[in-house]
């Protein structure tokens, strides 16, 4: 047998599927099984079979939209994950997926799917970027100024950026409601409608969440008027890390 050949002599279709194709459609496995009988490696056979399987789905409409973020050096790319059904969006939350391999994703989902680039955010090298993705439905990206010199310092500031991204998403719904309410008042012809700060400024005034021991909202002693806000938290962390941390940018994606 040649180096790139595979021998399935004596294997049943069920054994082949249990070993290599549990997560994909039986139609895909059946075709791949035939390829492997001719000596093709299972991974290659499944990939080829998936390419044939995906063709009939190409005309199916996309009705559901999810999101994914990929963080690279000094950049974050936001991707649209489009499917036919909500069930497929939920399936994408579980297990490991190669979101850019459309044939294999379709083979696993059993419906049309595509991953398309929505936008890429580019950042100067001196910024530290925090990213939070919630159930492939929402994405928040926060960049912080003042990059420490040591690896340990960078890791600590990275933690701050990540938790701020989580806070940004948590507080964006309220901000968006305020923005829509203001627009409605203006459309109704009302005068002296108060200005709304940009989201970055709004975020700084909101209670800090998702930090252990800080602003425990489940406590009977929790008082929102005395809660540490995001701006105060940044000042505390700046002092602890001997770095003047400040938010450079905040971007939020999703259907609100």
PDB file of C-alpha atoms in Angstrom:
ATOM      1  CA  UNK A   1       0.000   0.000   0.000  1.00  0.00           C
ATOM      2  CA  UNK A   2       1.310   3.430  -0.945  1.00  0.00           C
ATOM      3  CA  UNK A   3       2.152   6.084   1.659  1.00  0.00           C
ATOM      4  CA  UNK A   4      -1.029   8.137   1.130  1.00  0.00           C
ATOM      5  CA  UNK A   5      -3.409   5.187   0.869  1.00  0.00           C
ATOM      6  CA  UNK A   6      -5.708   3.763   3.536  1.00  0.00           C
ATOM      7  CA  UNK A   7      -6.954   0.194   3.841  1.00  0.00           C
ATOM      8  CA  UNK A   8     -10.562  -0.251   5.020  1.00  0.00           C
ATOM      9  CA  UNK A   9     -10.719  -3.916   4.151  1.00  0.00           C
ATOM     10  CA  UNK A  10     -13.033  -5.596   6.637  1.00  0.00           C
ATOM     11  CA  UNK A  11     -14.473  -2.271   7.860  1.00  0.00           C
ATOM     12  CA  UNK A  12     -18.242  -1.813   7.846  1.00  0.00           C
ATOM     13  CA  UNK A  13     -19.793   1.560   7.005  1.00  0.00           C
ATOM     14  CA  UNK A  14     -20.854   1.871  10.645  1.00  0.00           C
ATOM     15  CA  UNK A  15     -17.302   1.262  11.898  1.00  0.00           C
ATOM     16  CA  UNK A  16     -15.959   3.806   9.427  1.00  0.00           C
ATOM     17  CA  UNK A  17     -18.500   6.389  10.492  1.00  0.00           C
ATOM     18  CA  UNK A  18     -17.928   5.794  14.219  1.00  0.00           C
ATOM     19  CA  UNK A  19     -14.193   6.220  13.702  1.00  0.00           C
ATOM     20  CA  UNK A  20     -14.066   9.167  11.297  1.00  0.00           C
ATOM     21  CA  UNK A  21     -17.473  10.687  10.483  1.00  0.00           C
ATOM     22  CA  UNK A  22     -19.704  10.832  13.553  1.00  0.00           C
ATOM     23  CA  UNK A  23     -20.389  14.536  13.170  1.00  0.00           C
ATOM     24  CA  UNK A  24     -21.218  14.682   9.465  1.00  0.00           C
ATOM     25  CA  UNK A  25     -24.144  13.582   7.321  1.00  0.00           C
ATOM     26  CA  UNK A  26     -24.475   9.869   6.537  1.00  0.00           C
ATOM     27  CA  UNK A  27     -24.506  10.756   2.826  1.00  0.00           C
ATOM     28  CA  UNK A  28     -21.081  12.333   3.228  1.00  0.00           C
ATOM     29  CA  UNK A  29     -19.738   9.329   5.129  1.00  0.00           C
ATOM     30  CA  UNK A  30     -21.134   6.860   2.597  1.00  0.00           C
ATOM     31  CA  UNK A  31     -19.366   8.587  -0.299  1.00  0.00           C
ATOM     32  CA  UNK A  32     -16.155   8.984   1.714  1.00  0.00           C
ATOM     33  CA  UNK A  33     -16.282   5.311   2.643  1.00  0.00           C
ATOM     34  CA  UNK A  34     -16.281   4.480  -1.052  1.00  0.00           C
ATOM     35  CA  UNK A  35     -13.272   6.733  -1.616  1.00  0.00           C
ATOM     36  CA  UNK A  36     -11.388   5.107   1.248  1.00  0.00           C
ATOM     37  CA  UNK A  37     -12.131   1.674  -0.208  1.00  0.00           C
ATOM     38  CA  UNK A  38     -10.053   2.904  -3.121  1.00  0.00           C
ATOM     39  CA  UNK A  39      -7.212   3.789  -0.783  1.00  0.00           C
ATOM     40  CA  UNK A  40      -7.877   7.463   0.047  1.00  0.00           C
ATOM     41  CA  UNK A  41      -7.128   8.713   3.559  1.00  0.00           C
ATOM     42  CA  UNK A  42     -10.343   9.265   5.575  1.00  0.00           C
ATOM     43  CA  UNK A  43      -9.705  12.990   6.148  1.00  0.00           C
ATOM     44  CA  UNK A  44      -9.181  13.572   2.425  1.00  0.00           C
ATOM     45  CA  UNK A  45     -12.108  11.335   1.520  1.00  0.00           C
ATOM     46  CA  UNK A  46     -14.478  13.193   3.843  1.00  0.00           C
ATOM     47  CA  UNK A  47     -13.290  16.584   2.580  1.00  0.00           C
ATOM     48  CA  UNK A  48     -13.874  15.558  -1.047  1.00  0.00           C
ATOM     49  CA  UNK A  49     -17.249  14.044  -0.241  1.00  0.00           C
ATOM     50  CA  UNK A  50     -18.325  17.215   1.560  1.00  0.00           C
ATOM     51  CA  UNK A  51     -17.581  19.290  -1.557  1.00  0.00           C
ATOM     52  CA  UNK A  52     -20.099  17.207  -3.521  1.00  0.00           C
ATOM     53  CA  UNK A  53     -22.607  17.267  -0.657  1.00  0.00           C
ATOM     54  CA  UNK A  54     -22.644  21.067  -0.411  1.00  0.00           C
ATOM     55  CA  UNK A  55     -23.715  21.760  -4.014  1.00  0.00           C
ATOM     56  CA  UNK A  56     -27.514  21.236  -3.661  1.00  0.00           C
ATOM     57  CA  UNK A  57     -27.609  23.648  -0.698  1.00  0.00           C
ATOM     58  CA  UNK A  58     -26.181  26.612  -2.593  1.00  0.00           C
ATOM     59  CA  UNK A  59     -29.586  28.082  -3.500  1.00  0.00           C
ATOM     60  CA  UNK A  60     -31.083  27.816   0.007  1.00  0.00           C
ATOM     61  CA  UNK A  61     -31.798  31.176   1.622  1.00  0.00           C
ATOM     62  CA  UNK A  62     -29.915  32.373   4.689  1.00  0.00           C
ATOM     63  CA  UNK A  63     -32.405  33.399   7.381  1.00  0.00           C
ATOM     64  CA  UNK A  64     -30.193  33.531  10.480  1.00  0.00           C
ATOM     65  CA  UNK A  65     -27.072  35.562  11.194  1.00  0.00           C
ATOM     66  CA  UNK A  66     -24.409  34.873  13.798  1.00  0.00           C
ATOM     67  CA  UNK A  67     -21.065  36.535  14.485  1.00  0.00           C
ATOM     68  CA  UNK A  68     -17.505  35.445  15.161  1.00  0.00           C
ATOM     69  CA  UNK A  69     -14.358  37.425  15.976  1.00  0.00           C
ATOM     70  CA  UNK A  70     -10.803  36.487  15.081  1.00  0.00           C
ATOM     71  CA  UNK A  71      -8.046  38.361  16.860  1.00  0.00           C
ATOM     72  CA  UNK A  72      -4.787  38.769  15.018  1.00  0.00           C
ATOM     73  CA  UNK A  73      -1.717  40.928  15.534  1.00  0.00           C
ATOM     74  CA  UNK A  74      -3.005  44.520  15.851  1.00  0.00           C
ATOM     75  CA  UNK A  75      -6.334  43.619  14.250  1.00  0.00           C
ATOM     76  CA  UNK A  76      -9.710  41.982  14.907  1.00  0.00           C
ATOM     77  CA  UNK A  77     -11.820  40.602  12.067  1.00  0.00           C
ATOM     78  CA  UNK A  78     -15.573  40.198  12.536  1.00  0.00           C
ATOM     79  CA  UNK A  79     -17.167  37.394  10.511  1.00  0.00           C
ATOM     80  CA  UNK A  80     -20.829  36.786   9.641  1.00  0.00           C
ATOM     81  CA  UNK A  81     -21.945  33.188  10.206  1.00  0.00           C
ATOM     82  CA  UNK A  82     -25.058  32.726   8.052  1.00  0.00           C
ATOM     83  CA  UNK A  83     -27.350  29.702   8.304  1.00  0.00           C
ATOM     84  CA  UNK A  84     -30.885  28.701   7.369  1.00  0.00           C
ATOM     85  CA  UNK A  85     -32.169  27.988  10.874  1.00  0.00           C
ATOM     86  CA  UNK A  86     -31.789  28.962  14.520  1.00  0.00           C
ATOM     87  CA  UNK A  87     -30.970  25.313  15.287  1.00  0.00           C
ATOM     88  CA  UNK A  88     -27.846  25.574  13.131  1.00  0.00           C
ATOM     89  CA  UNK A  89     -26.757  28.731  14.949  1.00  0.00           C
ATOM     90  CA  UNK A  90     -27.104  26.846  18.227  1.00  0.00           C
ATOM     91  CA  UNK A  91     -25.147  23.910  16.833  1.00  0.00           C
ATOM     92  CA  UNK A  92     -22.276  26.256  15.999  1.00  0.00           C
ATOM     93  CA  UNK A  93     -21.924  26.974  19.726  1.00  0.00           C
ATOM     94  CA  UNK A  94     -20.946  23.414  20.539  1.00  0.00           C
ATOM     95  CA  UNK A  95     -17.858  21.426  19.677  1.00  0.00           C
ATOM     96  CA  UNK A  96     -14.969  22.533  17.497  1.00  0.00           C
ATOM     97  CA  UNK A  97     -15.648  24.112  14.120  1.00  0.00           C
ATOM     98  CA  UNK A  98     -13.484  25.231  11.258  1.00  0.00           C
ATOM     99  CA  UNK A  99     -15.800  28.139  10.441  1.00  0.00           C
ATOM    100  CA  UNK A 100     -13.973  28.880   7.203  1.00  0.00           C
ATOM    101  CA  UNK A 101     -14.401  25.347   5.816  1.00  0.00           C
ATOM    102  CA  UNK A 102     -17.845  25.727   4.270  1.00  0.00           C
ATOM    103  CA  UNK A 103     -18.233  22.175   2.858  1.00  0.00           C
ATOM    104  CA  UNK A 104     -17.448  20.496   6.187  1.00  0.00           C
ATOM    105  CA  UNK A 105     -19.697  22.930   8.075  1.00  0.00           C
ATOM    106  CA  UNK A 106     -22.585  22.185   5.705  1.00  0.00           C
ATOM    107  CA  UNK A 107     -21.852  18.470   6.058  1.00  0.00           C
ATOM    108  CA  UNK A 108     -22.185  18.782   9.831  1.00  0.00           C
ATOM    109  CA  UNK A 109     -25.156  21.171   9.881  1.00  0.00           C
ATOM    110  CA  UNK A 110     -27.157  19.569   7.082  1.00  0.00           C
ATOM    111  CA  UNK A 111     -28.132  22.990   5.712  1.00  0.00           C
ATOM    112  CA  UNK A 112     -26.705  25.959   3.852  1.00  0.00           C
ATOM    113  CA  UNK A 113     -23.986  27.951   5.599  1.00  0.00           C
ATOM    114  CA  UNK A 114     -21.407  30.580   4.749  1.00  0.00           C
ATOM    115  CA  UNK A 115     -18.806  32.596   6.636  1.00  0.00           C
ATOM    116  CA  UNK A 116     -18.204  36.070   5.216  1.00  0.00           C
ATOM    117  CA  UNK A 117     -16.028  38.912   6.448  1.00  0.00           C
ATOM    118  CA  UNK A 118     -18.042  41.745   7.953  1.00  0.00           C
ATOM    119  CA  UNK A 119     -15.227  44.129   8.833  1.00  0.00           C
ATOM    120  CA  UNK A 120     -11.652  44.296  10.077  1.00  0.00           C
ATOM    121  CA  UNK A 121     -10.636  46.664  12.870  1.00  0.00           C
ATOM    122  CA  UNK A 122      -6.991  47.733  12.687  1.00  0.00           C
ATOM    123  CA  UNK A 123      -5.151  49.070  15.738  1.00  0.00           C
ATOM    124  CA  UNK A 124      -1.798  50.769  16.382  1.00  0.00           C
ATOM    125  CA  UNK A 125       0.786  48.383  17.829  1.00  0.00           C
ATOM    126  CA  UNK A 126       0.915  50.247  21.154  1.00  0.00           C
ATOM    127  CA  UNK A 127      -2.708  49.337  22.011  1.00  0.00           C
ATOM    128  CA  UNK A 128      -3.904  46.230  23.827  1.00  0.00           C
ATOM    129  CA  UNK A 129      -7.106  44.730  22.446  1.00  0.00           C
ATOM    130  CA  UNK A 130      -9.834  42.979  24.428  1.00  0.00           C
ATOM    131  CA  UNK A 131     -12.493  40.875  22.687  1.00  0.00           C
ATOM    132  CA  UNK A 132     -15.675  39.277  23.985  1.00  0.00           C
ATOM    133  CA  UNK A 133     -18.038  37.097  21.930  1.00  0.00           C
ATOM    134  CA  UNK A 134     -21.422  36.120  23.350  1.00  0.00           C
ATOM    135  CA  UNK A 135     -23.000  32.984  21.875  1.00  0.00           C
ATOM    136  CA  UNK A 136     -22.021  33.916  18.314  1.00  0.00           C
ATOM    137  CA  UNK A 137     -24.648  36.690  18.482  1.00  0.00           C
ATOM    138  CA  UNK A 138     -22.761  39.706  19.806  1.00  0.00           C
ATOM    139  CA  UNK A 139     -19.150  40.892  19.748  1.00  0.00           C
ATOM    140  CA  UNK A 140     -17.490  43.663  21.749  1.00  0.00           C
ATOM    141  CA  UNK A 141     -13.965  44.941  21.073  1.00  0.00           C
ATOM    142  CA  UNK A 142     -12.168  47.341  23.433  1.00  0.00           C
ATOM    143  CA  UNK A 143      -8.696  48.784  22.917  1.00  0.00           C
ATOM    144  CA  UNK A 144      -6.617  50.201  25.778  1.00  0.00           C
ATOM    145  CA  UNK A 145      -3.847  52.754  25.582  1.00  0.00           C
ATOM    146  CA  UNK A 146      -0.540  52.350  27.420  1.00  0.00           C
ATOM    147  CA  UNK A 147       1.105  49.049  26.634  1.00  0.00           C
ATOM    148  CA  UNK A 148       3.489  47.787  29.381  1.00  0.00           C
ATOM    149  CA  UNK A 149       6.988  46.694  28.499  1.00  0.00           C
ATOM    150  CA  UNK A 150       7.043  43.385  30.399  1.00  0.00           C
ATOM    151  CA  UNK A 151       5.188  40.241  29.344  1.00  0.00           C
ATOM    152  CA  UNK A 152       3.619  39.978  32.802  1.00  0.00           C
ATOM    153  CA  UNK A 153       2.418  43.571  32.588  1.00  0.00           C
ATOM    154  CA  UNK A 154       0.925  42.961  29.164  1.00  0.00           C
ATOM    155  CA  UNK A 155      -0.945  39.901  30.459  1.00  0.00           C
ATOM    156  CA  UNK A 156      -2.436  41.916  33.320  1.00  0.00           C
ATOM    157  CA  UNK A 157      -3.556  44.745  31.070  1.00  0.00           C
ATOM    158  CA  UNK A 158      -4.905  42.176  28.614  1.00  0.00           C
ATOM    159  CA  UNK A 159      -7.108  40.855  31.398  1.00  0.00           C
ATOM    160  CA  UNK A 160      -8.412  44.378  32.004  1.00  0.00           C
ATOM    161  CA  UNK A 161      -9.156  44.837  28.294  1.00  0.00           C
ATOM    162  CA  UNK A 162     -11.029  41.519  28.104  1.00  0.00           C
ATOM    163  CA  UNK A 163     -13.220  42.263  31.118  1.00  0.00           C
ATOM    164  CA  UNK A 164     -13.948  45.743  29.757  1.00  0.00           C
ATOM    165  CA  UNK A 165     -15.108  44.191  26.474  1.00  0.00           C
ATOM    166  CA  UNK A 166     -17.501  42.024  28.474  1.00  0.00           C
ATOM    167  CA  UNK A 167     -18.756  45.101  30.321  1.00  0.00           C
ATOM    168  CA  UNK A 168     -19.164  47.003  27.064  1.00  0.00           C
ATOM    169  CA  UNK A 169     -21.538  44.382  25.746  1.00  0.00           C
ATOM    170  CA  UNK A 170     -23.432  44.185  29.044  1.00  0.00           C
ATOM    171  CA  UNK A 171     -24.101  47.936  29.080  1.00  0.00           C
ATOM    172  CA  UNK A 172     -24.677  48.488  25.372  1.00  0.00           C
ATOM    173  CA  UNK A 173     -28.345  47.435  25.414  1.00  0.00           C
ATOM    174  CA  UNK A 174     -29.259  50.236  27.840  1.00  0.00           C
ATOM    175  CA  UNK A 175     -27.218  52.734  25.827  1.00  0.00           C
ATOM    176  CA  UNK A 176     -28.900  51.665  22.605  1.00  0.00           C
ATOM    177  CA  UNK A 177     -32.328  52.068  24.202  1.00  0.00           C
ATOM    178  CA  UNK A 178     -31.406  55.598  25.291  1.00  0.00           C
ATOM    179  CA  UNK A 179     -30.185  56.386  21.789  1.00  0.00           C
ATOM    180  CA  UNK A 180     -33.390  55.101  20.172  1.00  0.00           C
ATOM    181  CA  UNK A 181     -35.524  56.973  22.697  1.00  0.00           C
ATOM    182  CA  UNK A 182     -33.647  60.204  21.942  1.00  0.00           C
ATOM    183  CA  UNK A 183     -34.112  59.723  18.203  1.00  0.00           C
ATOM    184  CA  UNK A 184     -37.829  59.118  18.734  1.00  0.00           C
ATOM    185  CA  UNK A 185     -38.203  62.300  20.768  1.00  0.00           C
ATOM    186  CA  UNK A 186     -36.447  64.309  18.060  1.00  0.00           C
ATOM    187  CA  UNK A 187     -38.648  62.766  15.355  1.00  0.00           C
ATOM    188  CA  UNK A 188     -41.698  63.820  17.377  1.00  0.00           C
ATOM    189  CA  UNK A 189     -40.511  67.417  17.213  1.00  0.00           C
ATOM    190  CA  UNK A 190     -39.697  67.749  20.886  1.00  0.00           C
ATOM    191  CA  UNK A 191     -37.300  70.518  21.770  1.00  0.00           C
ATOM    192  CA  UNK A 192     -34.336  70.553  24.165  1.00  0.00           C
ATOM    193  CA  UNK A 193     -33.772  66.818  23.911  1.00  0.00           C
ATOM    194  CA  UNK A 194     -30.659  66.110  26.043  1.00  0.00           C
ATOM    195  CA  UNK A 195     -27.469  65.127  24.246  1.00  0.00           C
ATOM    196  CA  UNK A 196     -26.259  61.580  24.712  1.00  0.00           C
ATOM    197  CA  UNK A 197     -22.516  61.022  25.222  1.00  0.00           C
ATOM    198  CA  UNK A 198     -20.733  58.644  22.908  1.00  0.00           C
ATOM    199  CA  UNK A 199     -20.704  55.055  24.097  1.00  0.00           C
ATOM    200  CA  UNK A 200     -17.135  55.191  25.387  1.00  0.00           C
ATOM    201  CA  UNK A 201     -17.989  58.034  27.763  1.00  0.00           C
ATOM    202  CA  UNK A 202     -21.259  56.363  28.742  1.00  0.00           C
ATOM    203  CA  UNK A 203     -19.421  53.125  29.549  1.00  0.00           C
ATOM    204  CA  UNK A 204     -17.023  54.870  31.940  1.00  0.00           C
ATOM    205  CA  UNK A 205     -19.948  55.931  34.135  1.00  0.00           C
ATOM    206  CA  UNK A 206     -21.547  52.460  34.366  1.00  0.00           C
ATOM    207  CA  UNK A 207     -21.111  49.989  37.260  1.00  0.00           C
ATOM    208  CA  UNK A 208     -18.192  47.617  36.769  1.00  0.00           C
ATOM    209  CA  UNK A 209     -19.263  43.980  36.381  1.00  0.00           C
ATOM    210  CA  UNK A 210     -17.677  40.559  36.085  1.00  0.00           C
ATOM    211  CA  UNK A 211     -14.840  41.202  38.541  1.00  0.00           C
ATOM    212  CA  UNK A 212     -14.763  38.922  41.561  1.00  0.00           C
ATOM    213  CA  UNK A 213     -15.459  40.745  44.817  1.00  0.00           C
ATOM    214  CA  UNK A 214     -16.487  43.963  43.079  1.00  0.00           C
ATOM    215  CA  UNK A 215     -20.078  45.241  42.873  1.00  0.00           C
ATOM    216  CA  UNK A 216     -21.749  41.953  43.750  1.00  0.00           C
ATOM    217  CA  UNK A 217     -25.254  42.671  42.481  1.00  0.00           C
ATOM    218  CA  UNK A 218     -26.633  39.529  44.138  1.00  0.00           C
ATOM    219  CA  UNK A 219     -25.687  40.773  47.578  1.00  0.00           C
ATOM    220  CA  UNK A 220     -28.417  42.226  49.803  1.00  0.00           C
ATOM    221  CA  UNK A 221     -25.968  45.053  50.502  1.00  0.00           C
ATOM    222  CA  UNK A 222     -25.547  46.024  46.845  1.00  0.00           C
ATOM    223  CA  UNK A 223     -26.237  49.696  46.245  1.00  0.00           C
ATOM    224  CA  UNK A 224     -25.939  50.869  42.610  1.00  0.00           C
ATOM    225  CA  UNK A 225     -25.320  54.423  43.801  1.00  0.00           C
ATOM    226  CA  UNK A 226     -22.163  53.288  45.608  1.00  0.00           C
ATOM    227  CA  UNK A 227     -20.965  50.864  42.945  1.00  0.00           C
ATOM    228  CA  UNK A 228     -17.490  51.227  41.462  1.00  0.00           C
ATOM    229  CA  UNK A 229     -17.935  52.354  37.879  1.00  0.00           C
ATOM    230  CA  UNK A 230     -15.791  51.458  34.875  1.00  0.00           C
ATOM    231  CA  UNK A 231     -13.850  54.730  35.009  1.00  0.00           C
ATOM    232  CA  UNK A 232     -13.011  54.264  38.694  1.00  0.00           C
ATOM    233  CA  UNK A 233     -11.986  50.669  38.056  1.00  0.00           C
ATOM    234  CA  UNK A 234      -9.586  51.837  35.348  1.00  0.00           C
ATOM    235  CA  UNK A 235      -8.042  54.333  37.769  1.00  0.00           C
ATOM    236  CA  UNK A 236      -7.609  51.611  40.399  1.00  0.00           C
ATOM    237  CA  UNK A 237      -5.957  49.241  37.949  1.00  0.00           C
ATOM    238  CA  UNK A 238      -3.766  52.041  36.580  1.00  0.00           C
ATOM    239  CA  UNK A 239      -2.461  52.695  40.078  1.00  0.00           C
ATOM    240  CA  UNK A 240      -1.894  48.997  40.803  1.00  0.00           C
ATOM    241  CA  UNK A 241      -0.068  48.407  37.512  1.00  0.00           C
ATOM    242  CA  UNK A 242       1.720  51.768  37.494  1.00  0.00           C
ATOM    243  CA  UNK A 243       0.257  52.412  34.038  1.00  0.00           C
ATOM    244  CA  UNK A 244      -2.067  55.206  32.961  1.00  0.00           C
ATOM    245  CA  UNK A 245      -4.737  53.053  31.346  1.00  0.00           C
ATOM    246  CA  UNK A 246      -7.481  54.601  29.238  1.00  0.00           C
ATOM    247  CA  UNK A 247      -9.978  53.324  26.704  1.00  0.00           C
ATOM    248  CA  UNK A 248      -8.952  54.193  23.163  1.00  0.00           C
ATOM    249  CA  UNK A 249     -11.962  52.689  21.370  1.00  0.00           C
ATOM    250  CA  UNK A 250     -15.082  50.575  21.859  1.00  0.00           C
ATOM    251  CA  UNK A 251     -16.862  48.695  19.063  1.00  0.00           C
ATOM    252  CA  UNK A 252     -19.969  46.559  19.512  1.00  0.00           C
ATOM    253  CA  UNK A 253     -21.579  44.301  16.877  1.00  0.00           C
ATOM    254  CA  UNK A 254     -24.855  42.408  16.857  1.00  0.00           C
ATOM    255  CA  UNK A 255     -28.583  42.827  16.384  1.00  0.00           C
ATOM    256  CA  UNK A 256     -29.872  44.824  19.370  1.00  0.00           C
TER     257      UNK A 256
END
